[in-house]
Tab-separated table of C-alpha atoms in Angstrom:
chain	number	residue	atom	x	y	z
Y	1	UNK	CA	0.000	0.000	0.000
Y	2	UNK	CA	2.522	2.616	-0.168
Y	3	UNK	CA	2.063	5.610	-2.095
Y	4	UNK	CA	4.605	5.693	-5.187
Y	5	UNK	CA	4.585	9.602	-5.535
Y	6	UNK	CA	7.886	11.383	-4.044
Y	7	UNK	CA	7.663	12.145	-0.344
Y	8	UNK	CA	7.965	15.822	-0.973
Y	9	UNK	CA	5.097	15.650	-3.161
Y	10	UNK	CA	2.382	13.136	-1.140
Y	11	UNK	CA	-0.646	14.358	0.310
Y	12	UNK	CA	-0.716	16.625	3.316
Y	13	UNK	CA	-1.431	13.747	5.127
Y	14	UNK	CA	2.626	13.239	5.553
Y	15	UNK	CA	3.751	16.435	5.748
Y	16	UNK	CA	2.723	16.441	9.758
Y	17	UNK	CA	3.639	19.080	12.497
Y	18	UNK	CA	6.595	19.455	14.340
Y	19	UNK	CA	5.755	18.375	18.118
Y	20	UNK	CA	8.074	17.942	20.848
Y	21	UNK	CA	6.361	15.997	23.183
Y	22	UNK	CA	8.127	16.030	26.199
Y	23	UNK	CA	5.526	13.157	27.560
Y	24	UNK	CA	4.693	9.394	27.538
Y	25	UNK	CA	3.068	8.421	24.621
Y	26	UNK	CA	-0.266	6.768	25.148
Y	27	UNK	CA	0.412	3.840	23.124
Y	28	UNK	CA	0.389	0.410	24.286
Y	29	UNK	CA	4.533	-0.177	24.273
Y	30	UNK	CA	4.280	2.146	26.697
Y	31	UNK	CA	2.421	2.095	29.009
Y	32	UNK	CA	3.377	-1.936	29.439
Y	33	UNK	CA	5.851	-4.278	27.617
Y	34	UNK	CA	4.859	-4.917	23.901
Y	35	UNK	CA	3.491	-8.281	24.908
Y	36	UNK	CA	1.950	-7.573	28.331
Y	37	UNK	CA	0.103	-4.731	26.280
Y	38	UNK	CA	-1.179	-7.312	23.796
Y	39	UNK	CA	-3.348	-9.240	26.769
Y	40	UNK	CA	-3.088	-8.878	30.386
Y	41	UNK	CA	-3.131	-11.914	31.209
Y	42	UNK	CA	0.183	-12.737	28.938
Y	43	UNK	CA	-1.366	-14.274	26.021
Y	44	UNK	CA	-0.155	-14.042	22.245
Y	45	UNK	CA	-3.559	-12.746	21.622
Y	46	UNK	CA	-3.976	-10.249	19.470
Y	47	UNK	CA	-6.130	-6.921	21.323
Y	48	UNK	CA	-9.476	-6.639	21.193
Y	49	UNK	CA	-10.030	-3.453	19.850
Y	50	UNK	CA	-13.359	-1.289	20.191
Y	51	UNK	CA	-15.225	-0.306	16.725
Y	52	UNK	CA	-12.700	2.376	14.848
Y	53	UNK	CA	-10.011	2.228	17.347
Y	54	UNK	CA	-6.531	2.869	15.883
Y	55	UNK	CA	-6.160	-0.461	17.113
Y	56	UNK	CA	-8.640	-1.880	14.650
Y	57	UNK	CA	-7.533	-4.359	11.886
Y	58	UNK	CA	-7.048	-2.544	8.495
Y	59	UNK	CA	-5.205	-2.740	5.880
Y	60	UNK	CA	-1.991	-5.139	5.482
Y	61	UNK	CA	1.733	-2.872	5.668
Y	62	UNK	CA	4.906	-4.673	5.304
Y	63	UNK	CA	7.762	-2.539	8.001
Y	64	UNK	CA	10.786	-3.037	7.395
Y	65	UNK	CA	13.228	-2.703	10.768
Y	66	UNK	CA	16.859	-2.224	10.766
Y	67	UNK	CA	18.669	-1.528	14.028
Y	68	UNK	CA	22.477	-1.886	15.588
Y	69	UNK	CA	23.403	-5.426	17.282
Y	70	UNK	CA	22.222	-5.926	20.492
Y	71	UNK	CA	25.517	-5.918	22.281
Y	72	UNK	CA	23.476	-3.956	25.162
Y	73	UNK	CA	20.798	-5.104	27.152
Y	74	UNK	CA	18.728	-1.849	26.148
Y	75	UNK	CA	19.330	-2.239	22.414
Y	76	UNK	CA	18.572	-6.255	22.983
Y	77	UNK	CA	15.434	-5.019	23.980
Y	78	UNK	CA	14.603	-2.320	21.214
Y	79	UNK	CA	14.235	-5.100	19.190
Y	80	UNK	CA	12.807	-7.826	21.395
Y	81	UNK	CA	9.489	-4.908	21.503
Y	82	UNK	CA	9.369	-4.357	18.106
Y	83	UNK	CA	8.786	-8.140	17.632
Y	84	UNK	CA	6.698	-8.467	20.441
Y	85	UNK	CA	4.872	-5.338	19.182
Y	86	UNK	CA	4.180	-6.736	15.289
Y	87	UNK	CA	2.766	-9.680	16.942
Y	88	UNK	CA	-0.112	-8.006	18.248
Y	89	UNK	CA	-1.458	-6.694	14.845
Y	90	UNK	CA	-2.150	-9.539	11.903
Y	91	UNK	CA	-2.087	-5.675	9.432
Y	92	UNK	CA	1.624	-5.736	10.017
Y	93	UNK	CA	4.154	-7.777	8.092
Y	94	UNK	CA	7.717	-7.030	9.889
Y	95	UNK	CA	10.984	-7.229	8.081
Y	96	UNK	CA	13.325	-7.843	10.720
Y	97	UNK	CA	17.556	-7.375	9.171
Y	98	UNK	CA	19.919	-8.534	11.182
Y	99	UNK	CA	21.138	-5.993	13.880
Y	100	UNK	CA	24.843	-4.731	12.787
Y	101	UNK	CA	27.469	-2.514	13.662
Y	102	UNK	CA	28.590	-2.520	10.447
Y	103	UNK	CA	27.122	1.190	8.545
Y	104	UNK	CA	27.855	-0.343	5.211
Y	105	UNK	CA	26.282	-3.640	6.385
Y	106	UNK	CA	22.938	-1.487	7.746
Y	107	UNK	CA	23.144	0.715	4.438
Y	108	UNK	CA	22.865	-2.303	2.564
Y	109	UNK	CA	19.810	-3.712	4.598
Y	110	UNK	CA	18.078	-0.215	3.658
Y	111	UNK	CA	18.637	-0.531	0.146
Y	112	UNK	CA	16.920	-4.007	0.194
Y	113	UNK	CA	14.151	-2.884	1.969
Y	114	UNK	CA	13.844	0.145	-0.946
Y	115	UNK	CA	14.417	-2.193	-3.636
Y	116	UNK	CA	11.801	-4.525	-1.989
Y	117	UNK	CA	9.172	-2.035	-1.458
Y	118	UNK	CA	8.910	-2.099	1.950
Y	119	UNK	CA	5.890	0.058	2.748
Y	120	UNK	CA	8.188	1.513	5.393
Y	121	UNK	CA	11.195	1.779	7.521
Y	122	UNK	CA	11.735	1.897	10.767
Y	123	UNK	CA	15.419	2.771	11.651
Y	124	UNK	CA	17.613	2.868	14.427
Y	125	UNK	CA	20.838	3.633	12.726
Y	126	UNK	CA	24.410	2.688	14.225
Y	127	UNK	CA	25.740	5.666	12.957
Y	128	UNK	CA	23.132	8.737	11.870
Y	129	UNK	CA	25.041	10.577	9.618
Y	130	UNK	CA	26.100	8.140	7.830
Y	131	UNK	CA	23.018	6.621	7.098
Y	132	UNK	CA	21.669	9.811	6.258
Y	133	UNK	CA	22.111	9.359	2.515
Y	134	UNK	CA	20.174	6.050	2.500
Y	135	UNK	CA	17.397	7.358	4.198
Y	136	UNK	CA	16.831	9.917	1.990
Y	137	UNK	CA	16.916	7.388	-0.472
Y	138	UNK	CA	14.320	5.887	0.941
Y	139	UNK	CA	12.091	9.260	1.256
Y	140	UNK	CA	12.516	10.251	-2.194
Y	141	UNK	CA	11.832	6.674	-3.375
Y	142	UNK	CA	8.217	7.285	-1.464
Y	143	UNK	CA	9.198	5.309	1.432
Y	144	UNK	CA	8.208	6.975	4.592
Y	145	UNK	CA	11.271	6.207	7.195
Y	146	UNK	CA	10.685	6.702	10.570
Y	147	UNK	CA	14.333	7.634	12.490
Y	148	UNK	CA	14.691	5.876	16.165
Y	149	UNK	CA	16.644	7.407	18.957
Y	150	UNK	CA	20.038	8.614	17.053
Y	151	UNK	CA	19.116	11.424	14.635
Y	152	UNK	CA	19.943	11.870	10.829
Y	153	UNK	CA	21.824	15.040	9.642
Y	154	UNK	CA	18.816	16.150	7.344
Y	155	UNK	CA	15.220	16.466	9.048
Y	156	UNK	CA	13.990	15.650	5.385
Y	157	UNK	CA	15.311	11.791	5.834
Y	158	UNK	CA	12.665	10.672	8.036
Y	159	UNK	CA	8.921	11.435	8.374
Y	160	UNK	CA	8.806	10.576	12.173
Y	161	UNK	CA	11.992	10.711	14.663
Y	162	UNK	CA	11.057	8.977	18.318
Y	163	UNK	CA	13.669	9.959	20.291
Y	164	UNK	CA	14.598	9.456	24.218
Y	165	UNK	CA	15.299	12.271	25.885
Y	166	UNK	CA	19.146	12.378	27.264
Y	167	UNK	CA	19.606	16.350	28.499
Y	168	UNK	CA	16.450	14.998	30.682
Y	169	UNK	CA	17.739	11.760	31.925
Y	170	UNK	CA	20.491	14.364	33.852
Y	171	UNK	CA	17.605	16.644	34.413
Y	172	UNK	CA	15.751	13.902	36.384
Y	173	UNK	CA	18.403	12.558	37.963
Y	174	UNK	CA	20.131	15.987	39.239
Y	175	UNK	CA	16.306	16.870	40.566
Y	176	UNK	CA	16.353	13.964	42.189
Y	177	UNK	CA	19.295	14.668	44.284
Y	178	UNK	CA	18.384	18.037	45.005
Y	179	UNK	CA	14.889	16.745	46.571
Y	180	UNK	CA	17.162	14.154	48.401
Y	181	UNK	CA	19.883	16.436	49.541
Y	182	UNK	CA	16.824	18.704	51.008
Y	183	UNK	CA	18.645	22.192	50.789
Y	184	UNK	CA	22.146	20.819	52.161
Y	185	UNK	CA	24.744	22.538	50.443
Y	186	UNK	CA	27.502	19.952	51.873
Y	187	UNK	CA	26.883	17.182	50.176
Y	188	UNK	CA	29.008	15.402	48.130
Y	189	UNK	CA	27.897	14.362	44.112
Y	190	UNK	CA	29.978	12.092	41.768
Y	191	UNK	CA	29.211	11.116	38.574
Y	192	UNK	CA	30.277	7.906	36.358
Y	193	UNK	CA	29.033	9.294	32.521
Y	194	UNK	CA	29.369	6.974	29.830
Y	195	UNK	CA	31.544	7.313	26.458
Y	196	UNK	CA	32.082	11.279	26.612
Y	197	UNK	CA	33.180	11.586	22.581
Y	198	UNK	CA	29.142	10.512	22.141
Y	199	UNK	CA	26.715	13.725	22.195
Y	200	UNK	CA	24.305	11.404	24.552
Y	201	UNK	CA	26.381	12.055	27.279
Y	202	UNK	CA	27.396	15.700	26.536
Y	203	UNK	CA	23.934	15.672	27.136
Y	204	UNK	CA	23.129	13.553	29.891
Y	205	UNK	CA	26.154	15.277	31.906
Y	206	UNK	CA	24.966	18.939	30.844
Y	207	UNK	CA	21.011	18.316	32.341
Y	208	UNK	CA	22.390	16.936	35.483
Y	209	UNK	CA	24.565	19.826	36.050
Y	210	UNK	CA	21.817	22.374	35.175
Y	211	UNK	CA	19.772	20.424	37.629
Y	212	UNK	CA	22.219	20.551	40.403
Y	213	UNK	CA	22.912	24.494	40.123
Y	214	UNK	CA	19.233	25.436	40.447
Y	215	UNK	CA	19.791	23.611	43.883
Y	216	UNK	CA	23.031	25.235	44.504
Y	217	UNK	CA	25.024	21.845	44.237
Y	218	UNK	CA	27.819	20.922	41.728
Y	219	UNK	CA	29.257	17.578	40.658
Y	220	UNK	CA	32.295	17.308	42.732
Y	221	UNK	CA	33.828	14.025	40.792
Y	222	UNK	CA	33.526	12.883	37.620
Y	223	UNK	CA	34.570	10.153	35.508
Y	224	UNK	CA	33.657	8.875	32.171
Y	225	UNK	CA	33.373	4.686	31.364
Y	226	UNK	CA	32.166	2.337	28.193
Y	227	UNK	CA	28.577	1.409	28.962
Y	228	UNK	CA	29.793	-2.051	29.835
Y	229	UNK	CA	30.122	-3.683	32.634
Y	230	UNK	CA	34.083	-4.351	32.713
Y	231	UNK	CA	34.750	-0.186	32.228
Y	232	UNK	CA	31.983	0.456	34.601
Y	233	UNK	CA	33.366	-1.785	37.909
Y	234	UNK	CA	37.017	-0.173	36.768
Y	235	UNK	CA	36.238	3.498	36.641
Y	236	UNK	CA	34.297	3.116	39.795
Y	237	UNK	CA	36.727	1.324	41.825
Y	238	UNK	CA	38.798	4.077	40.765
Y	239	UNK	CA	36.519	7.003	41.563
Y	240	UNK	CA	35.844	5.473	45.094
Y	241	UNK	CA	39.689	5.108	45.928
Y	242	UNK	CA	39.893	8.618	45.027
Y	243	UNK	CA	36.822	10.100	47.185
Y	244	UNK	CA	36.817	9.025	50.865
Y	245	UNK	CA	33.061	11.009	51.246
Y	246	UNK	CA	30.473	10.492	49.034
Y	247	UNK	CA	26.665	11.419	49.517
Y	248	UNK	CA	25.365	10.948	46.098
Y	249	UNK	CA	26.223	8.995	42.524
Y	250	UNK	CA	24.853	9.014	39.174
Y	251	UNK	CA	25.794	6.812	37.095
Y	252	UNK	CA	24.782	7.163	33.910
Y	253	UNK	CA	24.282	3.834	32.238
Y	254	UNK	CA	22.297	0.105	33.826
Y	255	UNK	CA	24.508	-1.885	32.054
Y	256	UNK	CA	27.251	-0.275	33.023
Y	257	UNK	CA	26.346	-0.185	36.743
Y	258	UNK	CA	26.259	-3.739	37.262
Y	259	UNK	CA	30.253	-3.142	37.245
Y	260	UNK	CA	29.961	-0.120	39.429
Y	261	UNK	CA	27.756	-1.634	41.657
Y	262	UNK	CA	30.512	-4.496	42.269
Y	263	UNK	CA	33.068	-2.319	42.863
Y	264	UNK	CA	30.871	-0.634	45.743
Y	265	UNK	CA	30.760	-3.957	46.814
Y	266	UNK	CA	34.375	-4.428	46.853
Y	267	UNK	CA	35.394	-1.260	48.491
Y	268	UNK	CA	32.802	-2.137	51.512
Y	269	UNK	CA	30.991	0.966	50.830
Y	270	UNK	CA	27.150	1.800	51.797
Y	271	UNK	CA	27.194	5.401	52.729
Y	272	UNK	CA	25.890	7.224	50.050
Y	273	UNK	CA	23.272	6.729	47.522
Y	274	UNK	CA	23.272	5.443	43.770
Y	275	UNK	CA	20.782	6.742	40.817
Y	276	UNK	CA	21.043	4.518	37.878
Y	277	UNK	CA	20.492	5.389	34.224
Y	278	UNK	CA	18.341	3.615	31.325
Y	279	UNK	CA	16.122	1.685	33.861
Y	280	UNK	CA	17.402	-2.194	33.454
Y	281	UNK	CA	15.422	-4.656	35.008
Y	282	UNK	CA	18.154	-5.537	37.208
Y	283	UNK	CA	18.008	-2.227	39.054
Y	284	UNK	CA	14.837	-2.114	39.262
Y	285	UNK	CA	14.538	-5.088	41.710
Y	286	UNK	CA	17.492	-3.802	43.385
Y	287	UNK	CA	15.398	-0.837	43.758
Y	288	UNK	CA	12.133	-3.348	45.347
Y	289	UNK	CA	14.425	-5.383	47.219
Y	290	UNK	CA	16.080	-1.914	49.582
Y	291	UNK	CA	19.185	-3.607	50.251
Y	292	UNK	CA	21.256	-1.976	48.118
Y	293	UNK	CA	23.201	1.339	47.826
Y	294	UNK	CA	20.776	2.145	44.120
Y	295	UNK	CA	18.031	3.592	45.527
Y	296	UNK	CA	16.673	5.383	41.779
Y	297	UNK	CA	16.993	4.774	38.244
Y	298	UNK	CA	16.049	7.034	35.535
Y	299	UNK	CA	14.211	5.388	32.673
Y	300	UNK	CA	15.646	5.619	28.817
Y	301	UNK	CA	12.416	3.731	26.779
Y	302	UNK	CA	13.429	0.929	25.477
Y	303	UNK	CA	10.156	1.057	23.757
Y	304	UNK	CA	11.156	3.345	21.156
Y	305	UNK	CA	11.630	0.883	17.944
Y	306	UNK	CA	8.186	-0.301	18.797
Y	307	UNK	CA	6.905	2.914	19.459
Y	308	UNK	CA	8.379	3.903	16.205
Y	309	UNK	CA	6.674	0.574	14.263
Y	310	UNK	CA	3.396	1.731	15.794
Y	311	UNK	CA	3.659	5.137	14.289
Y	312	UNK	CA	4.587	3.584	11.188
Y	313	UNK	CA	1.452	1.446	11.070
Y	314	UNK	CA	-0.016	4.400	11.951
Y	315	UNK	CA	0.904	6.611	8.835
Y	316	UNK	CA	0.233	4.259	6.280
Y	317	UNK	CA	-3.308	3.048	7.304
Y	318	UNK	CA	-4.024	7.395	7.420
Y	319	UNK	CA	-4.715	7.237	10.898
Y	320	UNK	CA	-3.331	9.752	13.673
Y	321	UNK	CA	-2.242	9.797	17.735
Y	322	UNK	CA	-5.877	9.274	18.889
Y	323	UNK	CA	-5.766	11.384	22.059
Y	324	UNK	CA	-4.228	14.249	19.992
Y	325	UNK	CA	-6.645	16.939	18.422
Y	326	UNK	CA	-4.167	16.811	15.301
Y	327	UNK	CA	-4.842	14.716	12.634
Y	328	UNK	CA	-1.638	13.682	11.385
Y	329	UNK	CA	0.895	11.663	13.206
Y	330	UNK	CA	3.508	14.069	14.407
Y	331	UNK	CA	6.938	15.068	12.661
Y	332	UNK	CA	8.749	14.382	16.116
Y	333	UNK	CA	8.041	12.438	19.512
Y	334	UNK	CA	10.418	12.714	22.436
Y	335	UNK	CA	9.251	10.377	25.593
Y	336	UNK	CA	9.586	11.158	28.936
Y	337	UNK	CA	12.702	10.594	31.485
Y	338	UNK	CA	11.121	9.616	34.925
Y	339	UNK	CA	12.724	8.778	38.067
Y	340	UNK	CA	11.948	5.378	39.073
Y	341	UNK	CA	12.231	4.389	42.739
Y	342	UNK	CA	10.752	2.512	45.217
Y	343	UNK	CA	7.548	4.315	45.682
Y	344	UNK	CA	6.862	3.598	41.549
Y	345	UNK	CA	8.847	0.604	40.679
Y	346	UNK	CA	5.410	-1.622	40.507
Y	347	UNK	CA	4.656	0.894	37.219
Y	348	UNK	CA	7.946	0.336	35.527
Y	349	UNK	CA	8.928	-2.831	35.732
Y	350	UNK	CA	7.305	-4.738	33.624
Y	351	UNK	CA	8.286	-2.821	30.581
Y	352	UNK	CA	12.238	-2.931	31.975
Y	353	UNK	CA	14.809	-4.705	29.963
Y	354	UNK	CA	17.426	-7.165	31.283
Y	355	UNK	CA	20.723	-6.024	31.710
């Protein structure tokens, strides 16, 4: 069903409105996992869906899906969702390449999916420049691409971007710690980013310092890892031997922290407290559970290749974001950053990914 004209010259219906909707979308992959939303009791059943619901069967789209490998837990579960997600509607036909590091591999998997006639693409790219090119390709070809969490260099290469939001991962967590710290000036923050050549934690670093100065509080130590595990338990053990007080930690990354949280271990310390970053399942039940230094984590969706697949279906079948007034799916969708502790953990979980 796609429409063979040139994007720039297709119906108003996909020309859309920029929105930047700092909120949680109110579709189903996110408000529970991708399969818990498809029946409540944990069926494969597809959702009943009341009379002219978006939700409603119409007509057949074939997606095509292209993200990095899931080296991660978090980008394991980008496309564990989008599975789970396609399941639920018998209108969607998923293409599915296999995840790569490789640009030129994922470049080629694009041009498949254009020579194919994919209906449309759904794209987490390894690298977004890069694939830039491709997905303008694609758009010109009058493919509709819709451009997960790391952004293309031209706006005009993707109809739809769903993107997490990283300046307000640091926002959340650096208002957390000013609620915690209660108006003490004393206290002592550190910080363990992640890979600090990547722009995601420029910006993750730069909202959790804005957050601390509205507070009057500063990070006081710093240090950068990998988002792994191995560079996470190393930097920390470091960062602890080199601060005999600390009050407060962020670190920035799940994955990551299961290596920092080992090294706490290690050095026998309890005296502060830990936010996490990304929202793994494995700190959330850390979170349940009490025992443990990480107290908070602050959630980066996981959600968003099967929010984006959603959208897609969206587009094609002419239907729009129900609960908005607008009546075309929006240009851009940026989902929330909340704080998850223990107070709220019950509403999180279940959509968490494993570490």
């Amino acid at each position: 069903m796609r429409l063979r004209t040139p994007f720039g010259r297709q119906q108003s219906r996909f020309t859309g409105i920029v929105v930047g909707a700092v909120a949680v979308l109110t579709l189903a992959a996110c408000t529970g996992s991708a399969q818990d939303a498809a029946d409540e009791d944990g069926s494969n059943d597809a959702p009943v869906a009341a009379a002219g619901s978006n939700d409603e069967e119409g007509e057949k789209v074939t997606i095509g899906f292209s993200a990095p490998a899931a080296d991660h837990g978090w980008m394991g579960a980008i496309t564990s969702n989008v599975r789970d997600l396609a399941e639920q509607y018998p209108d969607i036909d998923l293409q599915v390449a296999e995840g790569t590091n490789d640009v030129n591999l994922q470049i080629s998997q694009v041009e498949t999916f254009i020579n194919d006639e994919v209906d449309a693409i759904v794209l987490l790219p390894f690298d977004g420049a890069a694939m830039t090119p491709v997905a303008l390709k694609a758009m010109e070809a009058g493919i509709p691409v819709i451009n997960v969490d790391r952004e293309f260099d031209d706006p005009n290469a993707a109809r739809v971007t769903v993107l997490g939001d990283n300046y307000g991962m640091g926002v959340s967590a650096g208002q957390y710690v000013c609620e915690q710290a209660g108006g003490d000036k004393d206290v002592v923050v550190a910080e363990i980013a992640g890979i600090d050549s990547l722009p995601l934690t420029q910006d993750r670093s730069q909202g959790f310092k804005d957050a601390l100065a509205e507070c009057g509080l500063d990070v006081d130590a710093r240090q950068a890892a990998e988002f792994t595990v191995e560079s996470g338990e190393e930097v920390a053990a470091n960062l602890l031997q080199a601060e005999s007080k600390i009050d407060y930690l962020w670190n920035h990354d799940d994955d990551q922290g299961l290596g920092v949280l080992a090294a706490i271990e290690n050095a026998g310390r309890d005296e502060f407290t830990m936010i996490g970053g990304a929202g793994s399942a494995n700190a959330m039940r850390a979170i349940q559970e009490d025992n443990s230094v990480l107290k908070a984590t602050v959630i980066y969706p996981s959600t968003q290749g099967a929010d984006g697949v959603k959208l897609a279906r969206l587009l094609l079948q002419q239907k729009a974001m129900s609960d908005l007034v607008e009546v075309e799916v929006p240009r851009t969708v940026q989902l929330y950053a909340p704080v998850v502790t223990a107070d709220n953990v019950d509403q999180y979980i279940d959509t968490a990914f494993e570490s």
